[in-house]
mmCIF file of C-alpha atoms and ligand atoms in Angstrom:
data_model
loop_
_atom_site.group_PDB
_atom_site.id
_atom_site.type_symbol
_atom_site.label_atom_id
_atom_site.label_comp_id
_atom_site.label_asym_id
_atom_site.label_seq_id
_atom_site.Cartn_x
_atom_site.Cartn_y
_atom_site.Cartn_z
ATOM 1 C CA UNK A 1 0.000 0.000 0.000
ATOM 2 C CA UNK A 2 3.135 2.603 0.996
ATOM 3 C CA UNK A 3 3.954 2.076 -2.451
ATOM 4 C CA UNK A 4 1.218 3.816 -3.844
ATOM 5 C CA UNK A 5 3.293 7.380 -2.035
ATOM 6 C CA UNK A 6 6.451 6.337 -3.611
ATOM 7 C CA UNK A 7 6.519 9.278 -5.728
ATOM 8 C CA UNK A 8 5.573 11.628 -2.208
ATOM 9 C CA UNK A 9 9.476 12.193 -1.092
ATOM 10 C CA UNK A 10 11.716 14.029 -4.130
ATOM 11 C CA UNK A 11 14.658 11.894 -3.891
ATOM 12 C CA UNK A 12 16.804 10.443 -6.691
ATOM 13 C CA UNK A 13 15.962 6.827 -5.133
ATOM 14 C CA UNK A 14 12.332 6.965 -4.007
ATOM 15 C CA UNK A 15 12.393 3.676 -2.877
ATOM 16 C CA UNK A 16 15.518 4.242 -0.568
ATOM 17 C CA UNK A 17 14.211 7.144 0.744
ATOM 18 C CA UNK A 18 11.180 5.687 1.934
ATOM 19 C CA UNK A 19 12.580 3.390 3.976
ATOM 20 C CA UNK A 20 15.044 6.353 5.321
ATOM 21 C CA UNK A 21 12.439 8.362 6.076
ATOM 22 C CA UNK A 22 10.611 5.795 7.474
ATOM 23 C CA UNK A 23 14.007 5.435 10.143
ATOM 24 C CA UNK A 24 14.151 8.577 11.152
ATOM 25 C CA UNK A 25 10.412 9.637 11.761
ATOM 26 C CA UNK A 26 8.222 9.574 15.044
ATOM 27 C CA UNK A 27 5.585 6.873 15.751
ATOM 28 C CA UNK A 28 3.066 10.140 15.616
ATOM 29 C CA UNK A 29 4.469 11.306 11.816
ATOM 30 C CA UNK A 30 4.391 7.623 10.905
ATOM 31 C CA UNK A 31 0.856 7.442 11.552
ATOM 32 C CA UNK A 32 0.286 10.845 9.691
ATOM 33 C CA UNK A 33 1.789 9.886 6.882
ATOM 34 C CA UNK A 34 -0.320 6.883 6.813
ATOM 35 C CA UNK A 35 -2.854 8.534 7.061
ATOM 36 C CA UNK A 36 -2.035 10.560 3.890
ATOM 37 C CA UNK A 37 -1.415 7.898 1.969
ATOM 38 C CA UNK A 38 -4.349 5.907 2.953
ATOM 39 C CA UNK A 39 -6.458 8.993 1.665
ATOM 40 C CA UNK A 40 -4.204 8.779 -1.855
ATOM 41 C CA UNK A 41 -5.273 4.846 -2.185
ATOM 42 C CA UNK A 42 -8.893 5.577 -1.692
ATOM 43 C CA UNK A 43 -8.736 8.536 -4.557
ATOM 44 C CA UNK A 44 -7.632 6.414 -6.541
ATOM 45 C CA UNK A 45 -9.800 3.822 -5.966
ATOM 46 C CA UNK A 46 -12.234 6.226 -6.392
ATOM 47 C CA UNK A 47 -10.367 7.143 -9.932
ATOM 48 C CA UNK A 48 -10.154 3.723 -10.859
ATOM 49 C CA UNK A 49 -13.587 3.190 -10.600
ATOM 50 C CA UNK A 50 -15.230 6.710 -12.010
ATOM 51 C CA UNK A 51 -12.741 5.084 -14.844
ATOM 52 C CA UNK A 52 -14.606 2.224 -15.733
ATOM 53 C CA UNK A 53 -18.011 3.723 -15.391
ATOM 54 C CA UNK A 54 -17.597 6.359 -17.590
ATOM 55 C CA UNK A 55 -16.602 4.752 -20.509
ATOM 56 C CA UNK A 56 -19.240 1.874 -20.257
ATOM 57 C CA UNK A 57 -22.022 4.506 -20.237
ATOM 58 C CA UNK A 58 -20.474 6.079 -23.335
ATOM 59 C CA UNK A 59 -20.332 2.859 -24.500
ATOM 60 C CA UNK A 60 -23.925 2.291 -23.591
ATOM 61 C CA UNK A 61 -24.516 5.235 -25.696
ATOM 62 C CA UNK A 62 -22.978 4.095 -28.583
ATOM 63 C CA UNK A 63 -24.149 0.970 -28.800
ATOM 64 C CA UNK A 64 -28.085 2.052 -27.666
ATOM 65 C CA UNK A 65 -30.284 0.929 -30.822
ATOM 66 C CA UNK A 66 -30.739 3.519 -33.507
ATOM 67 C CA UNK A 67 -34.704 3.477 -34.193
ATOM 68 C CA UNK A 68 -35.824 5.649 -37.215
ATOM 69 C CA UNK A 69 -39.696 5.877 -36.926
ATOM 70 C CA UNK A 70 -41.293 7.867 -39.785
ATOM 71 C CA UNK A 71 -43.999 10.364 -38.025
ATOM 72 C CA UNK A 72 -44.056 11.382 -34.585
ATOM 73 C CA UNK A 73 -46.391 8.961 -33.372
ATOM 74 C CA UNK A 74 -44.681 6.197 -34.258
ATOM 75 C CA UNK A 75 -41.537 8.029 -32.539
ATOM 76 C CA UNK A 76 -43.762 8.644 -29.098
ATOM 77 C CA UNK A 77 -44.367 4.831 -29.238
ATOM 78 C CA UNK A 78 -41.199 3.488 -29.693
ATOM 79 C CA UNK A 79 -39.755 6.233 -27.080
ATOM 80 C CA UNK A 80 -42.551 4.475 -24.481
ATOM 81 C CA UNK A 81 -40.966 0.781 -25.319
ATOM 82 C CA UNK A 82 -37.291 1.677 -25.706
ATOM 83 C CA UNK A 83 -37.004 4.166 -22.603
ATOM 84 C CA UNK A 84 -33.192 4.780 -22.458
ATOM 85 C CA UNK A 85 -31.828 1.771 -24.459
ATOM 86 C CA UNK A 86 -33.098 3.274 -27.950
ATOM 87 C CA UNK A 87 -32.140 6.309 -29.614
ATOM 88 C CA UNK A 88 -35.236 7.514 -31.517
ATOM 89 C CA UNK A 89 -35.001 9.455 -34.964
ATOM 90 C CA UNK A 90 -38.297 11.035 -36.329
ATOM 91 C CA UNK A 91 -38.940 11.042 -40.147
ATOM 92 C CA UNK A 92 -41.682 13.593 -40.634
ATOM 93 C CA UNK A 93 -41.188 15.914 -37.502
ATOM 94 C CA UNK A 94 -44.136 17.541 -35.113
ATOM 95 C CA UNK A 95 -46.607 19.305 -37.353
ATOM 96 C CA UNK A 96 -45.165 17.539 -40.312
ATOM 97 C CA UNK A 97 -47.854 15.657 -42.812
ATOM 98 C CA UNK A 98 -46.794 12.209 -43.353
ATOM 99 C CA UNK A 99 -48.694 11.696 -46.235
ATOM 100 C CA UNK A 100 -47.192 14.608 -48.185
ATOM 101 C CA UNK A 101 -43.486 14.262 -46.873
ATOM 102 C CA UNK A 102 -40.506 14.778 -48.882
ATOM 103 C CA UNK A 103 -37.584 12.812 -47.166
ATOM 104 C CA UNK A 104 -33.909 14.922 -46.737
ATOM 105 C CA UNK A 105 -30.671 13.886 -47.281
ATOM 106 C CA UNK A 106 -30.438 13.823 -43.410
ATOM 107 C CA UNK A 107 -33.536 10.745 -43.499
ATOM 108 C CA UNK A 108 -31.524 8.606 -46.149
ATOM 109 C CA UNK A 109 -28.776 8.750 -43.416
ATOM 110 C CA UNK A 110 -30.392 8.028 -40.294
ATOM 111 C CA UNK A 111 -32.484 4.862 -42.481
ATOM 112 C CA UNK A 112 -28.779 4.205 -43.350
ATOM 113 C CA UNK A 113 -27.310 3.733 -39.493
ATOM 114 C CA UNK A 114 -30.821 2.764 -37.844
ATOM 115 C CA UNK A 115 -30.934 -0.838 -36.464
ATOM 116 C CA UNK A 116 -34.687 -0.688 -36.601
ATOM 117 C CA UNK A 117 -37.172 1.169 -38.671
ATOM 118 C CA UNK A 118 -40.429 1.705 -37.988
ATOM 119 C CA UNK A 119 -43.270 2.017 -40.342
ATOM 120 C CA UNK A 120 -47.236 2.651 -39.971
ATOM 121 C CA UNK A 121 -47.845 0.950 -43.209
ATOM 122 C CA UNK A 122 -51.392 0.749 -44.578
ATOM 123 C CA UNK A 123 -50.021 3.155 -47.674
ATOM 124 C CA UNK A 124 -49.274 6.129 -45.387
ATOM 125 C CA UNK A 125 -45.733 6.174 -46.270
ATOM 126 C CA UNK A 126 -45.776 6.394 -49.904
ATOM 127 C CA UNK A 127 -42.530 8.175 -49.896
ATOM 128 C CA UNK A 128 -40.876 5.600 -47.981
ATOM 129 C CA UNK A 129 -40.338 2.243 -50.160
ATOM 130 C CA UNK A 130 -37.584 4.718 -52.510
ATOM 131 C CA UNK A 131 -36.317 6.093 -49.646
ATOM 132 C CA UNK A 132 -34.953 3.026 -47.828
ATOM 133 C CA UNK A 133 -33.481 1.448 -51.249
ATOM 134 C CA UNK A 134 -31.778 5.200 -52.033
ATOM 135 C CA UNK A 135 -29.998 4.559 -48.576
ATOM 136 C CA UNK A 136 -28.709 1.296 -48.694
ATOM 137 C CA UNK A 137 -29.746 0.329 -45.051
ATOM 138 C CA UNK A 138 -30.331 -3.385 -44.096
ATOM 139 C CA UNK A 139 -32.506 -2.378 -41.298
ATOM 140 C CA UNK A 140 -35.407 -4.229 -39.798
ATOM 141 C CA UNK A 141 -38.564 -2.978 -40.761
ATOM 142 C CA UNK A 142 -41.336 -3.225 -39.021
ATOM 143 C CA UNK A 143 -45.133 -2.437 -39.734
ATOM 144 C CA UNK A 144 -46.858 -1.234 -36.656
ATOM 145 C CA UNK A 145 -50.081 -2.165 -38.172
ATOM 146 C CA UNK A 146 -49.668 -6.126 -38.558
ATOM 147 C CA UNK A 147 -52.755 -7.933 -37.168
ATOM 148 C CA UNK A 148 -55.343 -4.460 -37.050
ATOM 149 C CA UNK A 149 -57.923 -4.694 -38.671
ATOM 150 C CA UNK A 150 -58.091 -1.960 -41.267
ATOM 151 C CA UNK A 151 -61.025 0.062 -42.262
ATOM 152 C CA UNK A 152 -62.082 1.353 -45.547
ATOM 153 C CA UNK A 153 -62.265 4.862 -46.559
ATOM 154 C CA UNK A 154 -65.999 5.374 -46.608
ATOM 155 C CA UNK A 155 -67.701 7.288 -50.014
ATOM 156 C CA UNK A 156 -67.398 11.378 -49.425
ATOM 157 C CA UNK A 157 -64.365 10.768 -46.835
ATOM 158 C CA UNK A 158 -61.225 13.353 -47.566
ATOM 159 C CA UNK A 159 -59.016 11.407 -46.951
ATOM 160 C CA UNK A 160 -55.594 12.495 -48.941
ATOM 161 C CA UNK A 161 -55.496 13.740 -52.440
ATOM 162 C CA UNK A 162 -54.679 10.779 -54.447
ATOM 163 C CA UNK A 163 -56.639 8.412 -52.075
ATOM 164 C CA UNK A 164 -60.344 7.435 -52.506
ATOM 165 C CA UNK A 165 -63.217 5.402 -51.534
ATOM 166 C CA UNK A 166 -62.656 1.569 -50.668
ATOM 167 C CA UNK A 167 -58.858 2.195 -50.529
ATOM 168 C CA UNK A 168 -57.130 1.370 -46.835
ATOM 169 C CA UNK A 169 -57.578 3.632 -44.220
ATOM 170 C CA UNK A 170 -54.127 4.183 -42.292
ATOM 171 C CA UNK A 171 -54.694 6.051 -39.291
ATOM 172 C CA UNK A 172 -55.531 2.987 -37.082
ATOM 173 C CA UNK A 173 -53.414 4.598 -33.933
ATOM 174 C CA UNK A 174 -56.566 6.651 -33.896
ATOM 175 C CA UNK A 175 -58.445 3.914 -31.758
ATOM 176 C CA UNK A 176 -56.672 3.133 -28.788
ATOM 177 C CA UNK A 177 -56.677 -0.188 -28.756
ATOM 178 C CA UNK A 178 -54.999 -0.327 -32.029
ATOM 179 C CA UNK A 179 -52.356 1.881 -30.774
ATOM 180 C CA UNK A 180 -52.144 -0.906 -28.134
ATOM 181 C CA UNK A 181 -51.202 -3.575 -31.030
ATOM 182 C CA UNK A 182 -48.556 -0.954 -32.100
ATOM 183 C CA UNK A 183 -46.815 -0.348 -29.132
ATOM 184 C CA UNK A 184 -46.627 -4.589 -28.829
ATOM 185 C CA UNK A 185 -45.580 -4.963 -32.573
ATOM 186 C CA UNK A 186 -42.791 -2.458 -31.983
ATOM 187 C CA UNK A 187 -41.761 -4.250 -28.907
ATOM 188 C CA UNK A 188 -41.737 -7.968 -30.057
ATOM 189 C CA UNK A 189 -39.414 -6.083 -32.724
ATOM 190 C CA UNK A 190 -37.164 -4.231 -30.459
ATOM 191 C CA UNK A 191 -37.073 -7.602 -28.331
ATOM 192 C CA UNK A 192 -35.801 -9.198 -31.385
ATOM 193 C CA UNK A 193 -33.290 -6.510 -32.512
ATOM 194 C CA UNK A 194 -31.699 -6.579 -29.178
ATOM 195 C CA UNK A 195 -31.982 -9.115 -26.891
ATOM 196 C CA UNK A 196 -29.492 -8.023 -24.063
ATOM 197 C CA UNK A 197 -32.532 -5.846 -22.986
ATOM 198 C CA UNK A 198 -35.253 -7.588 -23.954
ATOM 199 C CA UNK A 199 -36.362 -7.279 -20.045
ATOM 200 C CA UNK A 200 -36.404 -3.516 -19.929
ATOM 201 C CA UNK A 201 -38.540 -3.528 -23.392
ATOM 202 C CA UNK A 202 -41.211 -5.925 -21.919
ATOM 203 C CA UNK A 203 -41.088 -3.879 -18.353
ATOM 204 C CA UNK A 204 -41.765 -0.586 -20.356
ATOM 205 C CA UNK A 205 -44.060 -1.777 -22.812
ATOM 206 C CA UNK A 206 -46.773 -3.465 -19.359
ATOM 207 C CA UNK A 207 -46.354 0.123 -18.001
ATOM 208 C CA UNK A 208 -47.155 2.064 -20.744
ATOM 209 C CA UNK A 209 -50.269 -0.558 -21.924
ATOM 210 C CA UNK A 210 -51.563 0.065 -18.528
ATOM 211 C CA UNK A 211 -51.474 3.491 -19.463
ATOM 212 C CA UNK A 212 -53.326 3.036 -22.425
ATOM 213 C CA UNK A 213 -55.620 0.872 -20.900
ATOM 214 C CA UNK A 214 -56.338 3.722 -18.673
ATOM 215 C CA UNK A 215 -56.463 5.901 -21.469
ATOM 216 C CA UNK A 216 -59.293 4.180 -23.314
ATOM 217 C CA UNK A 217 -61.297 3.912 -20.258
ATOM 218 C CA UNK A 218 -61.099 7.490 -19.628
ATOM 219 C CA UNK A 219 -62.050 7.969 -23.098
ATOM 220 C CA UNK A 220 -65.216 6.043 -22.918
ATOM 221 C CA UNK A 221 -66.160 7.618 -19.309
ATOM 222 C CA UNK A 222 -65.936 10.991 -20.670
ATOM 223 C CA UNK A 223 -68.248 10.469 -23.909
ATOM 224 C CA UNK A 224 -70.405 8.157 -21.290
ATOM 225 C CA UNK A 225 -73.096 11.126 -20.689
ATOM 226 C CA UNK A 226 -73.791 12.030 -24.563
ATOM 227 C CA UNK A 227 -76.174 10.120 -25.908
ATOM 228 C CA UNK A 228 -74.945 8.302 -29.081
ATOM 229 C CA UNK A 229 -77.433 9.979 -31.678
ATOM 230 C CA UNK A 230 -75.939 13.193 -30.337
ATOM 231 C CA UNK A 231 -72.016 12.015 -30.967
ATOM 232 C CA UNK A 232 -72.062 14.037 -34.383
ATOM 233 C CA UNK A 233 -69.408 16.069 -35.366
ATOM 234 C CA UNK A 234 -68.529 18.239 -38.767
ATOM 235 C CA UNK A 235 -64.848 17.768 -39.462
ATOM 236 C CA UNK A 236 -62.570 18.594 -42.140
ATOM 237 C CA UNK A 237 -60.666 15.471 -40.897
ATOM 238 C CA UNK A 238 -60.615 12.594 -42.477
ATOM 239 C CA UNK A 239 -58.372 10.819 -39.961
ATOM 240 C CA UNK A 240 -61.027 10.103 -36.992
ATOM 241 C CA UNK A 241 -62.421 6.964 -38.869
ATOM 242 C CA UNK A 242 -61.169 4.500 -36.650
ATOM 243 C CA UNK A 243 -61.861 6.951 -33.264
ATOM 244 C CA UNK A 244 -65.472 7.203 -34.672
ATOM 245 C CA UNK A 245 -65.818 3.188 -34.770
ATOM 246 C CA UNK A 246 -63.831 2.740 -31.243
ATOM 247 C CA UNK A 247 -66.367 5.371 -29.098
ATOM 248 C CA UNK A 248 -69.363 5.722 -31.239
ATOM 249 C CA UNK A 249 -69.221 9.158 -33.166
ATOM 250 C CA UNK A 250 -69.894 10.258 -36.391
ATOM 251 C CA UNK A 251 -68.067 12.564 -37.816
ATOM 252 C CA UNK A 252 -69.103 14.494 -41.107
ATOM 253 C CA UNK A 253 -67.476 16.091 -43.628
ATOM 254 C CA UNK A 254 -68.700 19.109 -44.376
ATOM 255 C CA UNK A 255 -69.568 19.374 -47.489
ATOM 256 C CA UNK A 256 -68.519 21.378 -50.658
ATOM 257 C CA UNK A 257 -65.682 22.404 -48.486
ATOM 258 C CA UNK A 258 -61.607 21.821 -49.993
ATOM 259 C CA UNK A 259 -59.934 21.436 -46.963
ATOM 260 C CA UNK A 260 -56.812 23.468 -49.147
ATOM 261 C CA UNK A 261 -58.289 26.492 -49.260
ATOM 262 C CA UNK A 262 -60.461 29.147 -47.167
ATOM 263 C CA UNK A 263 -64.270 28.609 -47.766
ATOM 264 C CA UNK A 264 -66.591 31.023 -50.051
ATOM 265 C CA UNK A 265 -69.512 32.585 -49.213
ATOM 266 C CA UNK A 266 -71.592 30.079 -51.144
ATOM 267 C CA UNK A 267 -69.950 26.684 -49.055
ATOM 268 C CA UNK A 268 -70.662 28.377 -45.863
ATOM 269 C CA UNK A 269 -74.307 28.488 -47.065
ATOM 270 C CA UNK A 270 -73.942 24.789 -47.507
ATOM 271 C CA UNK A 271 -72.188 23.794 -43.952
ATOM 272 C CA UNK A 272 -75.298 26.111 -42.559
ATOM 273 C CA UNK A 273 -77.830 23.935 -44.609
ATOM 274 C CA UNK A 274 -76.151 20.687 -43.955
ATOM 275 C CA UNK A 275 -75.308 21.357 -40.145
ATOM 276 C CA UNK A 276 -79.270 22.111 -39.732
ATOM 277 C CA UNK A 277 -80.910 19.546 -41.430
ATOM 278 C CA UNK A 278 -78.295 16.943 -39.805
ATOM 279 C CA UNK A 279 -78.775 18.215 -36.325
ATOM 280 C CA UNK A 280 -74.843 18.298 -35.730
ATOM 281 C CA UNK A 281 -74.192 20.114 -32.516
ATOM 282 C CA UNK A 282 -70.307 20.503 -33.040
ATOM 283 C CA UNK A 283 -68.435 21.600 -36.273
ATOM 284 C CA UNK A 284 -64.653 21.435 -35.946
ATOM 285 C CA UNK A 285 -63.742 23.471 -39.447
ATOM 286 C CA UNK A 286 -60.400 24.330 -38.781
ATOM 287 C CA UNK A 287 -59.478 25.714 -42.379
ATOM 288 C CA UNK A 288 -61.710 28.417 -41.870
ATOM 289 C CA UNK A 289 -59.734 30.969 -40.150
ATOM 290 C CA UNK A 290 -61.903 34.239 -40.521
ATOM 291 C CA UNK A 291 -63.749 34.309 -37.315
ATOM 292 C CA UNK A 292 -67.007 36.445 -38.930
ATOM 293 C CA UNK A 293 -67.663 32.856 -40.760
ATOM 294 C CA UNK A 294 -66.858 30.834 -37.359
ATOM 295 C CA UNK A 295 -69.548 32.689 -36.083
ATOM 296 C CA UNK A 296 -72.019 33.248 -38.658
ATOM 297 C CA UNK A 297 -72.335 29.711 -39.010
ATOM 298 C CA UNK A 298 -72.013 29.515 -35.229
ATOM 299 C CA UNK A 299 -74.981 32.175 -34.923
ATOM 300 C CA UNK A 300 -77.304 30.336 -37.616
ATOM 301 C CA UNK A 301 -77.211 27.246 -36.270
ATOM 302 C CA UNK A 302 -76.331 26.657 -32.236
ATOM 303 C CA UNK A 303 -73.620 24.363 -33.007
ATOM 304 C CA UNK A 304 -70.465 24.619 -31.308
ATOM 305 C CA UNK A 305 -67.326 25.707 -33.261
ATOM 306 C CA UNK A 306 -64.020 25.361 -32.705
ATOM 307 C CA UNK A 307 -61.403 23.525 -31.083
ATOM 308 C CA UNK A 308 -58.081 21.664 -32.754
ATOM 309 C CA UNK A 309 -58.057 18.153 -32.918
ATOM 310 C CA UNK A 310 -54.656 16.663 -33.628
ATOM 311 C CA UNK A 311 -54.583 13.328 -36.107
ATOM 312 C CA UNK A 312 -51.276 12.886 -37.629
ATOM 313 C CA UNK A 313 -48.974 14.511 -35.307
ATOM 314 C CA UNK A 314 -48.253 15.313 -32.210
ATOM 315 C CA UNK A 315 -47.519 19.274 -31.497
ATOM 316 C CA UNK A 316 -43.897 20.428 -30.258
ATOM 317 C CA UNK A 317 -42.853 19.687 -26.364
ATOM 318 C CA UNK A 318 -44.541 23.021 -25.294
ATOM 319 C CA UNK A 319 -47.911 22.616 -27.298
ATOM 320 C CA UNK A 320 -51.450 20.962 -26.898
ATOM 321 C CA UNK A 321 -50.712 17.025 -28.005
ATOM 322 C CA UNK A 322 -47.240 16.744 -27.586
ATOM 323 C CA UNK A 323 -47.328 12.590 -26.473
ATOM 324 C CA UNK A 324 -49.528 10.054 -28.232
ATOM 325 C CA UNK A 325 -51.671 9.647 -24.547
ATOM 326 C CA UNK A 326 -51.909 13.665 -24.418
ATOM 327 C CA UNK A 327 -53.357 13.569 -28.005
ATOM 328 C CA UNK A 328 -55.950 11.722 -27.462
ATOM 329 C CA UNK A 329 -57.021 13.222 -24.038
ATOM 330 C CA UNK A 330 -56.901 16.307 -25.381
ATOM 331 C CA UNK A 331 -58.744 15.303 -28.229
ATOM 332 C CA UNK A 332 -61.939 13.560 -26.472
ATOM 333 C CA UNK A 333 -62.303 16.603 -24.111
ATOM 334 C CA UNK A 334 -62.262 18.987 -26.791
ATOM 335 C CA UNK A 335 -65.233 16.828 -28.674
ATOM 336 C CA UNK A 336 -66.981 15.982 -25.154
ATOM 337 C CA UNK A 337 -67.157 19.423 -24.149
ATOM 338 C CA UNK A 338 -68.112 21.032 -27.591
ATOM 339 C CA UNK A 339 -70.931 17.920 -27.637
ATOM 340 C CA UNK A 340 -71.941 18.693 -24.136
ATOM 341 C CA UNK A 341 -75.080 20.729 -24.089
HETATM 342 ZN ZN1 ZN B 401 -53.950 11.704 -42.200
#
């Protein structure tokens, strides 16, 4: 252990020295310098083991696995199930439109190094397919979707521009007991990509499916005191078919109304028509942004206006729906309250 303050007396000899200072000194100085050096072995103990921590947890860093997930749902999901052993990359960022997305130089790169890739499927990622061959990644894909049932786009249903009636609808995280298949999908994937912490992935993914469970229940309670034949709502959404199925609504598009660009004159006329004769107590029109139509159509017929709803994406950290869970919740108490009477 003395040798470990070897280096304490300058001497040409150390060694020598030691044991000639060790001679000449008091028992009391003895036991000082003991003292000293016992201090000197426990810093570097210390040292020594600060050393191997920190490079295993860089190493832990490096070797987390790289998840690309292509909207920001997908990315809240995977975040849930991966926790700290994943290193998330999202495609089409918050407030993005997946269906429209042009990929960047940046996305061919992170397909490239991601160990996982995550996918909705359903043909919401149209732009994806050239994407992953332009990189060159051998990355495990997998479809969130596998084993939901889809739905159909319904006639009269705005769904994209270049989809139409009959084709597949692909915003099943809409119900939440789909998004429950998704968050298992992506773990039975991440289990399989990375078995050293399969454990953690299964832990995470029973406490966040409790969450959801939670979630749909909540969902269901607060809807509970509407009557079903009032659960109508005007949106220029197309993306709440699955919600509508899960809890019982029916939303409506309005119609003559391009959900591009601001309404006339003459398709206000026809949302006033069509929310009277249909009895729809709340109209969510959110491309109108000239508040003398919000409420001249509010005036002529009682119904509620207003309110976002969020379907694609989830907003930045600091806005209204920035997790999957606060989405939704934000989402059914927006439509409960508008539908409350
Ligand atoms: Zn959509």
């Amino acid at each position: 252990m003395f040798q470990l303050c070897r280096d304490t007396p300058i001497h040409a000899n150390p060694r020598r020295r030691f044991h000639f200072d060790l001679a000449r000194r008091s028992a009391h100085d003895i036991s000082v310098w003991q003292k000293i050096c016992f201090r000197r072995f426990l810093l570097i103990l210390v040292g020594l083991a600060a050393a191997s921590i920190l490079p295993a947890s860089a190493q832990q860093e490096a070797t987390k696995l790289k998840v690309v997930a292509t909207f920001s749902i997908l990315g809240d999901f995977a975040r849930n199930v991966g926790g700290d052993r994943v290193d998330v990359t999202t495609l089409v960022r918050p407030n993005g439109d997946v269906h429209v997305y042009t990929p960047t130089t940046a996305d061919a790169e992170a397909i490239r190094n991601a160990g996982l890739v995550i996918v909705n499927g359903l043909g919401l990622e149209g732009w994806l397919p050239r994407l992953v061959e332009s990189s060159g990644g051998h990355a495990t894909t997998v479809v969130a979707t596998h084993g939901i049932v889809p739905r159909k786009v319904a006639a009269g249903e705005i769904l994209s521009r270049d989809r139409g009636a009959g084709s597949l609808d692909p915003h099943a995280w809409q119900s939440v007991a789909n998004a429950e298949i998704y968050v298992v999908n992506i773990r039975d994937t991440m289990v399989a990509a990375d078995r050293a912490n399969a454990a953690t992935y299964k832990a995470n993914t029973s406490a966040y499916l409790a969450k959801l469970g939670a979630l749909d229940h909540d969902v269901r309670e607060a809807l509970a005191p509407i009557p079903v034949e009032r659960r109508k709502v005007i949106s220029t959404h197309a993306a709440f078919g699955y919600f509508a199925a899960a809890y019982d609504i029916t939303f409506v598009a309005p119609q003559g109304v391009s959900t591009e660009t601001e309404p006339s004159a003459r398709d206000i006329a026809t949302i006033i028509t069509q929310i009277k004769k249909e009895k729809i107590p709340a109209v969510f029109l959110e491309n109108i942004s000239d508040p003398r139509l919000i409420r001249q159509i509010a005036s002529e017929t009682g119904a509620t206006i207003g309110g976002t709803l969020y379907s694609d994406s989830l907003t930045a950290k600091d806005g209204e729906a920035p997790s999957y869970i606060e989405m939704v919740r934000h989402n059914i108490r927006t439509i409960a309250s508008a539908l409350m009477e």
